[in-house]
XYZ file of C-alpha atoms in Angstrom:
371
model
C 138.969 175.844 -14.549
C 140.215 173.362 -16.939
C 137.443 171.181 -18.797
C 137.118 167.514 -17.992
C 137.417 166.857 -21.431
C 141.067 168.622 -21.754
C 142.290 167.745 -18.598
C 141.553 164.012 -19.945
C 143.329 164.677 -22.801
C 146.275 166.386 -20.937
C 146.777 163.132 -18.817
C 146.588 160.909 -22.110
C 149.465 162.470 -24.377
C 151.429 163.396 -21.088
C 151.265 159.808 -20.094
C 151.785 158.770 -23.604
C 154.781 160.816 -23.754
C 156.101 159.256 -20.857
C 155.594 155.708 -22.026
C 157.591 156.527 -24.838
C 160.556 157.156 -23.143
C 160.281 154.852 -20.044
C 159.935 151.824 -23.062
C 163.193 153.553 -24.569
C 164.936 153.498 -21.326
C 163.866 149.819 -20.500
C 165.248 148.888 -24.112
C 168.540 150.901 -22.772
C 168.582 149.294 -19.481
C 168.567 146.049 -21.220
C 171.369 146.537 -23.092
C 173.110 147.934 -20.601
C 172.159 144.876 -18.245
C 176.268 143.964 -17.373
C 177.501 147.354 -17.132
C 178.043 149.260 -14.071
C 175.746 150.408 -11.056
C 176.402 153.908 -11.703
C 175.861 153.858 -15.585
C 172.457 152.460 -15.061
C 171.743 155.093 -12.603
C 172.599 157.674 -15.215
C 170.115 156.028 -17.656
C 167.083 156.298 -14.734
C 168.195 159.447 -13.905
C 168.434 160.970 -18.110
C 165.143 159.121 -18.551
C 163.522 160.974 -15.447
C 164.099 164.270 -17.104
C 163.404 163.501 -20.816
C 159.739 162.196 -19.257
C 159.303 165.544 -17.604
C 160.382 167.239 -20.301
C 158.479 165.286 -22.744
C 155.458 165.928 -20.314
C 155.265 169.540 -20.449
C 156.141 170.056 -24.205
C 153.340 168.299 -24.673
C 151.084 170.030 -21.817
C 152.513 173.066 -22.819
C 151.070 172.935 -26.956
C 148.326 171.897 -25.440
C 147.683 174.539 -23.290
C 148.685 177.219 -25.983
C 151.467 178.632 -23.006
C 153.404 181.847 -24.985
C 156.814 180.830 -25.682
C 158.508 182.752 -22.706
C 156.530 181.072 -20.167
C 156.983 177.380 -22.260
C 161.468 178.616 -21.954
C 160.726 179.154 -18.358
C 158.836 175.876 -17.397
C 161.496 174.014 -19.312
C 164.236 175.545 -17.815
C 163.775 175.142 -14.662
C 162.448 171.347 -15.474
C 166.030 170.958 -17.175
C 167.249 172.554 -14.276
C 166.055 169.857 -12.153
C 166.743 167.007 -14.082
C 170.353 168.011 -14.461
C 169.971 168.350 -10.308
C 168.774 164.792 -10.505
C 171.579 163.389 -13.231
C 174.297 164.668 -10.565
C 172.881 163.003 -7.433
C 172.348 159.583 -9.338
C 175.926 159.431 -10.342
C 177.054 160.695 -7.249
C 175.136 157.743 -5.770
C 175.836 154.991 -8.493
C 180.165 156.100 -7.685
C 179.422 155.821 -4.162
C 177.726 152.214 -4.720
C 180.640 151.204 -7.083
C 183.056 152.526 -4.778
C 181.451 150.086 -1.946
C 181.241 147.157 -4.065
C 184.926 147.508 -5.020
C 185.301 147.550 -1.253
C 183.822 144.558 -0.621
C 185.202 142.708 -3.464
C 188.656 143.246 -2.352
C 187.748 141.972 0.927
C 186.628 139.178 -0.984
C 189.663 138.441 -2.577
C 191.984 138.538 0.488
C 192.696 135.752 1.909
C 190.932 135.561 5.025
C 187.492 137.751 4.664
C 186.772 140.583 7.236
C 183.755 142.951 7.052
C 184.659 146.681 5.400
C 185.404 148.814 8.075
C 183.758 151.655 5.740
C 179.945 151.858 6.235
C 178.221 150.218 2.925
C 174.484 150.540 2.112
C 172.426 148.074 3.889
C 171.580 145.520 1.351
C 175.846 145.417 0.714
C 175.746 145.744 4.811
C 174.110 142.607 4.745
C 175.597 140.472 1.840
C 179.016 141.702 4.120
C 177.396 139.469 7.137
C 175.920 136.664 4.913
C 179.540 136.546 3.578
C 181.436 136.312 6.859
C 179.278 134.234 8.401
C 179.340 131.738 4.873
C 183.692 132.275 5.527
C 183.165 131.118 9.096
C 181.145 127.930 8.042
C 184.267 127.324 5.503
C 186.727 128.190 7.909
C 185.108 125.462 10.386
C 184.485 122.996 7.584
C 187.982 122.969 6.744
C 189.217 122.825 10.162
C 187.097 119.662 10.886
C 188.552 117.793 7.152
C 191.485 118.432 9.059
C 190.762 116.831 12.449
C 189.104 113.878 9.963
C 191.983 113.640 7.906
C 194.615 113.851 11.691
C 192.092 111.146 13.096
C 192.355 109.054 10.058
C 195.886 109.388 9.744
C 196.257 108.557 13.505
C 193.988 105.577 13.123
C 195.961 104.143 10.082
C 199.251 104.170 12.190
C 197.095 102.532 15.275
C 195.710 100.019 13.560
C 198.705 98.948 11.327
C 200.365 98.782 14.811
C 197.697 96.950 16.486
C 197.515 94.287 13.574
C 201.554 94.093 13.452
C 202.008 93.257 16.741
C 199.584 90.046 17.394
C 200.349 88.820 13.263
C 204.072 88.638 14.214
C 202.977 86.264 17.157
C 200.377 84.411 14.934
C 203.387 83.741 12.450
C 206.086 82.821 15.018
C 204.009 80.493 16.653
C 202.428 78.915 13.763
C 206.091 78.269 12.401
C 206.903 77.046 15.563
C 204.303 74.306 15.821
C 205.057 73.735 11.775
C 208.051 73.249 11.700
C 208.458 70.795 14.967
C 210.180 73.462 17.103
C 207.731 72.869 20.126
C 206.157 69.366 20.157
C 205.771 68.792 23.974
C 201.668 68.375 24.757
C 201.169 71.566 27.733
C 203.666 74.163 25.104
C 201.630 73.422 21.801
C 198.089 73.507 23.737
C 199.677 76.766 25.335
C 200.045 78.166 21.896
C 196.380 76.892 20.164
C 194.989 78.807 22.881
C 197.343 81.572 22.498
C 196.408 81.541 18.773
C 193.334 81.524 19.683
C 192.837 84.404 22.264
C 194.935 86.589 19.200
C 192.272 85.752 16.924
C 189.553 86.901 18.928
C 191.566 89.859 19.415
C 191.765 90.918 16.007
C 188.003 89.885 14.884
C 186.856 92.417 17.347
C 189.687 95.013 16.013
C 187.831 94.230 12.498
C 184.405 94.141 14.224
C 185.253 97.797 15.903
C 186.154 99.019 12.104
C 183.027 97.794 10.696
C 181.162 99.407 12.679
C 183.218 102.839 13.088
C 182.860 102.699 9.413
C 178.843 102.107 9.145
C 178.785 105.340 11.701
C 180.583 107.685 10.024
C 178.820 106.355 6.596
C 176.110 107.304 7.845
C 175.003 103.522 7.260
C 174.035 102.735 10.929
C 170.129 101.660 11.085
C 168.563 101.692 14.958
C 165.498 99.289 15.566
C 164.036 101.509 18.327
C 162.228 100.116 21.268
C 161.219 100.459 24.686
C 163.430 98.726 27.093
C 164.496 99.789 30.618
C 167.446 100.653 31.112
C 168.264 99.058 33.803
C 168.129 96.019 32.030
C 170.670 97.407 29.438
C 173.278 98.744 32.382
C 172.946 94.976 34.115
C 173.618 93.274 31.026
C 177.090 95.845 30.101
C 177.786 95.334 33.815
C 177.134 91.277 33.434
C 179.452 91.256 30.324
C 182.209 92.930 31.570
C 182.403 90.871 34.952
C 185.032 88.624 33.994
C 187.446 91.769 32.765
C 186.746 93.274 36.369
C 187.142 90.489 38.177
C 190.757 89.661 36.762
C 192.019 93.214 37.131
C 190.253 93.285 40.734
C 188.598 95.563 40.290
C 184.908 96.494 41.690
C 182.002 97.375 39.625
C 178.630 97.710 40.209
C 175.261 99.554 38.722
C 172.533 101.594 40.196
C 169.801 102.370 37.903
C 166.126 102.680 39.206
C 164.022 99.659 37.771
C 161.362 100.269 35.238
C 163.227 103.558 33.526
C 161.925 103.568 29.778
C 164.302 104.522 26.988
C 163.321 104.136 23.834
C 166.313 103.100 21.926
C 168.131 100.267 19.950
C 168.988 97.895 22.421
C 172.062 96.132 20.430
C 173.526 99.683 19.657
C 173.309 101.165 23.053
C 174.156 98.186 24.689
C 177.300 98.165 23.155
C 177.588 102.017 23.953
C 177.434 101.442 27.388
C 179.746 98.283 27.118
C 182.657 100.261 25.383
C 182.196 103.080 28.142
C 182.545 100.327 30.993
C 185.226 98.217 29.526
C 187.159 101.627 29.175
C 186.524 102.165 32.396
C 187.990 98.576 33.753
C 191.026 99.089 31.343
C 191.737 102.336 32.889
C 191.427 101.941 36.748
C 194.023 100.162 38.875
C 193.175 96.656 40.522
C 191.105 97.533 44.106
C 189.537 100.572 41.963
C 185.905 100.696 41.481
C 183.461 101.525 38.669
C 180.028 102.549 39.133
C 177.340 103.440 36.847
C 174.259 104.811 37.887
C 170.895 106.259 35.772
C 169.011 108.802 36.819
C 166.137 110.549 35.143
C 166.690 114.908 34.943
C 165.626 117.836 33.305
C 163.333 115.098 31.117
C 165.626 113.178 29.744
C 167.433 109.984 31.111
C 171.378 109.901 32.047
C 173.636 107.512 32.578
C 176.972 108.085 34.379
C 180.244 105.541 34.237
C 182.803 107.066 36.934
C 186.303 105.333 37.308
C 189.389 105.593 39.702
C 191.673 106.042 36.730
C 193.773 109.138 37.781
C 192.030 111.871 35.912
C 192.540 112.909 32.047
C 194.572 115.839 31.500
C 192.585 118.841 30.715
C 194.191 119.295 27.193
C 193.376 115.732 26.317
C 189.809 116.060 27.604
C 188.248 117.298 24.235
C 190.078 114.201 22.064
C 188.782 111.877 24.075
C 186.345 110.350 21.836
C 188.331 110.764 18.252
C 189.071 108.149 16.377
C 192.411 106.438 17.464
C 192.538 108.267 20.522
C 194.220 106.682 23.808
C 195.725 109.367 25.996
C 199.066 108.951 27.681
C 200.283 110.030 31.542
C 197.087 107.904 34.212
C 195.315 106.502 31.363
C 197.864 104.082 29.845
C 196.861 102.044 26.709
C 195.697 98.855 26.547
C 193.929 96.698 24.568
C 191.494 97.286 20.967
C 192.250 99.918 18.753
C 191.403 103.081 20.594
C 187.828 102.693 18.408
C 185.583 101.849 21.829
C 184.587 105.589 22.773
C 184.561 107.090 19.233
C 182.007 104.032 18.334
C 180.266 104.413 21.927
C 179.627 108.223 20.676
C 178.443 107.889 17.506
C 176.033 105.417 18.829
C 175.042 107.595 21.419
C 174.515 110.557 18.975
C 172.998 108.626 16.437
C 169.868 108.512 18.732
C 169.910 112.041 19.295
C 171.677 112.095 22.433
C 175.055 113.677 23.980
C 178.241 112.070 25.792
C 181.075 113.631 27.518
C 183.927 112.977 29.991
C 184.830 115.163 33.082
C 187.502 114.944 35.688
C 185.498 113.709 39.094
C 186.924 112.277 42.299
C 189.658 109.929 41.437
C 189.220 109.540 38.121
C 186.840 110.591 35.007
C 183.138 110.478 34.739
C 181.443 109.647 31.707
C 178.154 111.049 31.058
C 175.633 109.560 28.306
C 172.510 112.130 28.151
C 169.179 110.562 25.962
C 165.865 111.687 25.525
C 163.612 109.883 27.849
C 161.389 108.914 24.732
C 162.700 109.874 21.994
């Protein structure tokens, strides 16, 4: 049995031996920092076998081992480093060879996972990278849509303005230069002037505030108001519109139901969604908006007699700009009301949508019951 004392010493130059090397190696690895995978491999793999090596010269001198058994120990150590060189190369080609895999997926241009199996922690970079593709693939699909829906609003607005500045000018010359003096004609066109005014202070109005939304800019005052109080007062405001299309409208939301919410903002919301509603359903059509408390949070419905939307227009609904053709006809602002009723709406962490119900379309504004 080997002393204490030896076997101590044994360990000491043994590990000493190995330290040696393993600070040589580091020092290589260092250098060899930017080079491949598979060359690094080969440095582990050399520096494995000179430790060994290393090891039992050292044990072996110690030991006082004849020289045939010392050729024998160190062959078969060789033997097995060599064993060891192979299968790290073998293994840093086969990692290079799936690297250069995924890089040329990579570099195409649309990415799709290697169809060859890599090793996991490549595996996984593969997913991370498709799924990072997918976010860019949706990121640029929605610049798009911004930059359609901006384009689209440009040629609305520029419209929209056109039209009632051409009557502003005409009739302004008119009254300028003489052409209409009679009392009834030039009161006629002050209020004319007047109702185009108001017209296109509320286009600018709309803007503003489309603008403030999408800035990121809009600031709620939260507080707890019932809601009926906020459906009476949309249903109060847009009386007179209803009444001159003849049209019926008319609310139903239990008394008492607490949202808590900006009051201005949502009120406005709910205005746009009714007004829309009025603008879109024939005289004797009705609107009705009810409330209802489910699933804990609060919902408000506006349902309208205008014809139904068509099913591929149904997801444009509330883009900027947007007025639909065929049963919903234009008419009136710039097509901002439901883009600026659903950033509203989303801004206090809520949903809308629109649905094809009964005669006509049902608008659906979903909020947390107390947020």
């Amino acid at each position: 049995m080997i002393p204490f004392a030896d076997l101590l010493l044994v360990v000491f130059y043994a590990a000493l031996a190995a330290l040696v090397v393993a600070a040589a190696a580091l020092g290589l690895l260092r250098l060899l920092r930017a080079r491949s995978v598979a060359v690094q491999l080969a440095v582990v793999a050399a520096a494995t076998v000179l430790a060994t090596v290393s090891g039992i010269l050292v044990i072996s001198y110690l030991m006082l081992i004849n020289d045939h058994d010392r050729s024998v120990v160190l062959t078969v150590a060789v033997s097995a480093g060599l064993v060891a060189a192979v299968v790290s190369v073998l293994l840093g080609r086969r990692l290079v060879a799936a690297n250069r895999v995924l890089v040329e997926a990579v570099r195409a241009d649309r990415f799709r996972p290697p169809a060859a199996p890599l090793p996991a922690e490549l595996a996984e970079l593969s997913r991370e990278l498709e799924a990072a593709y997918d976010r860019l693939a949706a990121a640029h699909e929605r610049e798009q849509a911004l930059e359609a829906s901006r384009r689209e609003l440009v040629a609305w607005v520029s419209h929209d303005l056109r039209t009632p500045l051409a009557g502003l000018r005409a009739m302004a010359e008119a009254l300028e230069d003489g052409v209409v003096a009679d009392g009834p004609t030039v009161r006629r066109y002050h209020g004319r002037i007047r109702v185009e005014v108001d017209r296109l202070a509320e286009m600018v109005d709309d803007l503003f505030e489309l603008s403030r939304i999408h800035a990121g800019a809009l600031r709620l005052s939260r507080e707890r108001v019932g809601l009926a109080d906020l459906v009476a007062e949309a249903v109060a405001g847009a009386e007179a519109l209803a009444r001159a299309k003849g049209v019926r409208i008319s609310g139903d939301v239990r008394a008492g139901l607490p949202v808590h919410v900006d009051a201005g903002e949502l009120g406005r919301a709910l205005r746009n969604l009714v007004v829309n509603a009025i603008r879109h359903t024939p005289g004797d059509g009705a609107v009705e908006i009810t409330g209802e408390v489910s699933g804990g949070e609060v919902r408000v419905t506006v349902a309208d007699a205008c014809g139904g939307i068509p099913e591929a227009d149904l997801p444009r609904v509330f883009d900027v700009a947007f007025r639909g053709e065929a049963a919903r006809t234009p008419g009136g602002g710039a097509g901002l009301g439901l883009a600026i009723a659903r950033g509203i709406v989303e801004a206090h962490a809520g949903e809308i949508g629109v649905a094809n119900a009964g005669p006509g379309c049902r608008f659906e504004v979903r909020l947390p019951l107390l947020a």
